[in-house]
Amino acid sequence: MKSALLLIPLLVVGCAVTSGGKGEITPMGEQKIMLSYQPSEGETLIYKTESNGIVQVFVEDYSQTSQTHSTSIDTFIYLGEDSVGQKRFKFSFGEIKATKIEQGEIETDETQKELEGEELLLTIGKDWELKQWRGLEGIGYDESGVDRGELIANSYTAFTLVHLPDSAIHKGFGWQQKFSLKLDTRKGTTEQQITKKYKVRGFTVEDDHNCAEIEVDVTVEVSGEGITEAEGEKYSYWSEGEGKGKGKVYFDYQNGYLYKGSTDWIIDFEITSESTSGETEHLTYSQETKQIHRLKEVLHQKKD
């Protein structure tokens, strides 16, 4: 029997894209950089991302393990600020090659490939909260009742964007950003409490790109509750867990864009459900993901 717990909505996480800025020297000779997206405004940045993951699910006498691999070519454009100072970003999903292995069989991962050709536009407030999103016209609800468009928009806001500090950075400088995300589905509610911590390791030259080397540590606390149905019976469920991610980005601070970066994620959480007949089930979910992303090409905005 396929467990009802496997139909419960799960949130996902992403990788990192960042910004650029100008530098100065302190009286002590320490280099300081003010980060800003402005240097790359209007330019089309083309990235290649490789991702490898493994997911393990255990439900009492049932277990499932799957491995995934994907390569994608996507674009990122900073569109500048609107009249009230909100930042606008555009993501376009290009070619995606994705496979998964389950029970020894390899097949195309259609869930990822359906993003090909889609666009996502985000409007972000000064507090880095998502104010509005548009696009993803071909993305609807999944079988667990998750609005995947809303899920992707929130994921890119919290995990993909680097949330820039208001002051100049220097070696050893750190800052953090917190988010509280709530996702309502047809079956229930899932919440995430997210803390992203950044620390500048130094400044370096990578393939002729003047970069700030920044470490990123992310902690995600997941909780949720709701009602799902399987084989004609309704289940109430409760979930809790934690995710941790470590990454590093090399950010071209002169040109205002990410040059390359990597992210490692580990997510573990548990879900308990109880049916109307009193039957109880317990699920353990573990996911590990490794991503590498790198700038392939910059399409410069034409000047009048």
XYZ file of C-alpha atoms in Angstrom:
304
model
C 0.000 0.000 0.000
C 1.296 3.429 -0.887
C 1.371 5.422 2.337
C -0.893 8.457 2.673
C 2.103 10.275 4.114
C 3.828 10.287 0.715
C 1.096 12.636 -0.558
C 1.829 15.319 2.047
C 3.311 18.552 0.606
C 7.071 19.076 1.007
C 8.915 22.353 0.490
C 12.141 22.531 -1.524
C 15.220 24.722 -1.530
C 17.456 26.248 -4.151
C 20.866 27.680 -4.883
C 22.390 31.166 -4.831
C 22.494 34.164 -7.156
C 24.064 37.428 -6.040
C 25.042 41.012 -6.805
C 27.860 43.552 -7.333
C 29.320 46.811 -6.087
C 32.173 49.308 -5.718
C 35.163 49.227 -3.405
C 37.188 51.473 -1.118
C 40.128 51.156 1.290
C 39.840 51.809 5.023
C 42.490 53.822 6.899
C 43.919 50.482 8.064
C 44.345 49.325 4.451
C 41.395 46.939 4.583
C 39.412 46.533 1.373
C 35.702 47.316 1.656
C 33.015 46.715 -0.968
C 29.449 48.053 -1.142
C 27.333 45.414 -2.880
C 24.692 46.442 -5.403
C 22.755 44.846 -8.257
C 22.904 48.098 -10.195
C 26.101 47.367 -12.232
C 24.379 44.476 -14.062
C 20.965 46.095 -14.493
C 19.348 45.022 -17.757
C 22.033 42.492 -18.688
C 21.136 38.868 -19.385
C 23.246 36.441 -17.327
C 23.274 32.836 -18.522
C 24.092 30.147 -15.932
C 24.704 26.426 -16.052
C 23.651 24.492 -12.944
C 24.410 20.853 -12.134
C 22.540 19.163 -9.316
C 22.774 15.710 -7.726
C 20.431 14.505 -5.016
C 19.289 11.501 -3.046
C 15.989 11.144 -1.200
C 15.148 8.421 1.328
C 11.667 7.858 2.737
C 10.808 5.337 5.470
C 7.249 4.504 6.560
C 7.311 1.562 8.980
C 7.434 -1.470 6.618
C 7.787 0.645 3.471
C 10.885 2.418 2.162
C 11.757 4.306 -0.990
C 15.073 5.679 -2.260
C 15.542 7.804 -5.341
C 18.520 9.525 -6.924
C 18.291 12.546 -9.185
C 20.631 14.335 -11.567
C 19.918 17.463 -13.549
C 21.698 19.981 -15.741
C 19.997 23.255 -16.587
C 20.723 26.416 -18.537
C 18.847 29.394 -17.055
C 18.977 33.178 -17.311
C 18.825 35.890 -14.663
C 18.138 39.597 -15.201
C 18.064 42.393 -12.646
C 15.411 44.800 -13.941
C 16.164 47.655 -11.555
C 13.980 49.344 -8.930
C 10.402 50.534 -9.318
C 9.060 53.944 -8.225
C 8.956 52.930 -4.537
C 12.416 51.348 -4.386
C 11.389 47.699 -4.750
C 13.831 45.480 -6.651
C 12.642 43.531 -9.695
C 14.163 40.283 -10.964
C 13.442 37.999 -13.893
C 14.339 34.301 -14.104
C 13.909 32.298 -17.316
C 14.119 28.493 -17.305
C 15.925 27.138 -20.353
C 16.945 23.635 -21.343
C 16.728 21.110 -18.506
C 18.140 17.580 -18.663
C 16.880 15.669 -15.627
C 16.859 11.990 -14.704
C 15.946 9.967 -11.637
C 16.690 6.437 -10.497
C 14.092 4.526 -8.497
C 14.164 0.778 -7.765
C 17.146 0.376 -10.082
C 15.437 1.960 -13.081
C 16.513 5.230 -14.679
C 13.946 7.538 -16.268
C 13.421 11.165 -17.244
C 12.298 13.407 -14.394
C 9.306 15.107 -16.011
C 8.591 17.187 -12.889
C 11.711 19.270 -13.532
C 11.453 19.327 -17.325
C 8.044 20.998 -17.276
C 9.785 24.212 -16.166
C 11.444 24.536 -19.590
C 10.407 27.766 -21.281
C 8.777 29.249 -18.179
C 9.531 32.701 -16.752
C 9.327 34.054 -13.206
C 9.216 37.750 -12.299
C 9.751 38.772 -8.675
C 9.188 42.099 -6.930
C 11.168 42.267 -3.672
C 10.707 44.859 -0.934
C 13.450 46.723 0.925
C 13.103 44.129 3.715
C 13.774 41.370 1.114
C 10.267 39.979 1.432
C 8.400 38.814 -1.659
C 5.851 41.485 -2.554
C 4.585 40.118 -5.873
C 5.300 37.395 -8.391
C 4.129 36.706 -11.939
C 4.751 34.052 -14.582
C 5.023 30.245 -14.470
C 1.810 30.073 -16.480
C 2.237 26.384 -17.245
C 2.831 25.350 -13.627
C -0.186 24.348 -11.551
C -0.934 22.235 -8.479
C 0.774 18.929 -7.796
C -0.936 15.771 -6.505
C -0.579 16.845 -2.877
C -2.353 20.154 -3.492
C 0.735 22.405 -3.579
C 0.561 25.512 -5.777
C 3.966 24.912 -7.392
C 4.123 28.432 -8.794
C 3.833 29.919 -5.316
C 6.327 27.379 -4.009
C 8.933 28.244 -6.660
C 8.458 32.011 -6.197
C 8.975 31.731 -2.428
C 11.937 29.389 -2.875
C 13.733 31.752 -5.263
C 13.081 34.691 -2.932
C 14.414 32.999 0.196
C 17.107 30.688 -1.154
C 18.269 31.839 -4.596
C 18.672 35.559 -3.987
C 21.508 36.829 -1.821
C 20.119 39.393 0.608
C 22.567 42.269 0.556
C 23.545 44.229 3.686
C 23.072 47.989 3.962
C 26.746 48.577 4.759
C 30.012 47.826 2.961
C 31.514 44.371 3.386
C 35.111 43.440 4.215
C 37.020 40.286 5.090
C 35.400 38.706 8.141
C 32.204 40.770 7.807
C 28.993 38.861 8.482
C 25.258 39.463 8.295
C 22.058 37.464 8.345
C 18.504 37.472 6.999
C 15.446 35.731 8.451
C 12.291 34.599 6.677
C 9.013 33.103 7.769
C 7.251 31.336 4.896
C 3.764 29.852 4.982
C 2.433 27.725 2.150
C -1.313 26.994 2.068
C -2.402 23.956 0.064
C -5.662 22.178 -0.624
C -4.773 19.676 2.087
C -3.132 21.773 4.794
C -0.419 24.249 5.696
C 3.381 24.005 5.684
C 5.621 26.605 7.327
C 9.356 27.320 7.179
C 11.457 29.447 9.502
C 14.618 30.305 7.579
C 17.861 31.891 8.764
C 20.616 32.717 6.265
C 24.027 33.707 7.596
C 26.694 35.217 5.357
C 30.399 35.686 6.020
C 33.048 37.215 3.758
C 36.138 35.025 3.579
C 38.112 37.500 1.471
C 38.603 38.891 -2.025
C 40.138 36.994 -4.916
C 40.513 36.874 -8.704
C 38.784 33.943 -10.402
C 39.427 33.630 -14.162
C 39.844 37.404 -14.524
C 36.774 38.116 -12.355
C 37.386 40.241 -9.244
C 35.311 38.393 -6.671
C 34.195 38.523 -3.066
C 34.319 35.006 -1.612
C 31.258 34.613 0.623
C 30.236 31.622 2.732
C 26.519 31.024 3.258
C 25.006 28.953 6.087
C 21.273 28.289 6.033
C 19.042 26.718 8.691
C 15.424 25.814 7.930
C 12.859 24.712 10.517
C 9.886 22.982 8.906
C 6.457 22.398 10.441
C 3.020 21.660 9.062
C -0.385 20.133 9.595
C -3.423 19.260 7.543
C -5.650 16.530 6.182
C -4.914 14.158 3.304
C -6.714 11.144 1.845
C -5.600 7.748 0.561
C -7.592 4.661 -0.472
C -10.833 6.315 0.595
C -9.704 7.167 4.136
C -8.851 10.589 5.561
C -5.702 11.240 7.604
C -4.761 14.139 9.870
C -1.018 14.785 9.842
C 1.653 16.756 11.726
C 5.206 17.353 10.505
C 8.401 18.868 11.855
C 12.041 18.833 10.904
C 15.175 20.758 10.068
C 17.271 21.480 7.031
C 20.855 22.749 6.888
C 22.752 24.104 3.922
C 26.303 25.278 3.357
C 27.441 27.147 0.294
C 30.059 29.429 -1.146
C 29.659 32.060 -3.845
C 32.251 33.968 -5.852
C 30.711 37.275 -6.668
C 32.057 39.653 -9.290
C 31.678 42.886 -7.343
C 32.772 45.140 -10.223
C 30.231 43.854 -12.723
C 27.463 43.057 -10.241
C 26.831 39.336 -10.749
C 27.555 35.858 -9.482
C 30.480 34.188 -11.235
C 30.297 30.727 -9.661
C 29.129 28.975 -6.528
C 28.180 25.707 -4.865
C 25.609 24.539 -2.320
C 25.243 21.385 -0.177
C 21.876 20.680 1.460
C 20.732 18.129 4.034
C 17.066 18.063 5.066
C 15.628 15.674 7.667
C 12.120 15.677 9.073
C 9.391 13.431 10.419
C 5.668 13.248 9.729
C 3.035 11.528 11.871
C -0.510 10.860 10.679
C -3.668 9.449 12.242
C -6.626 8.134 10.254
C -10.309 8.508 11.130
C -10.254 4.829 12.133
C -7.426 5.440 14.614
C -4.569 4.042 12.487
C -1.255 5.856 13.042
C 1.689 6.094 10.643
C 5.150 7.604 11.054
C 7.324 8.791 8.146
C 11.008 9.755 8.132
C 12.224 11.856 5.190
C 15.855 12.618 4.348
C 17.153 14.593 1.372
C 20.716 15.483 0.388
C 21.409 17.772 -2.569
C 24.643 19.108 -4.078
C 24.586 21.927 -6.624
C 27.254 23.690 -8.669
C 26.419 26.801 -10.685
C 28.615 28.853 -12.986
C 28.236 31.838 -15.289
C 28.433 30.823 -18.951
C 27.787 34.070 -20.797
C 26.787 37.700 -20.374
C 24.548 39.285 -23.000
C 25.158 42.990 -22.649
C 22.311 45.465 -22.961
C 22.418 47.408 -26.192
C 23.282 51.091 -25.777
C 21.370 53.734 -27.715
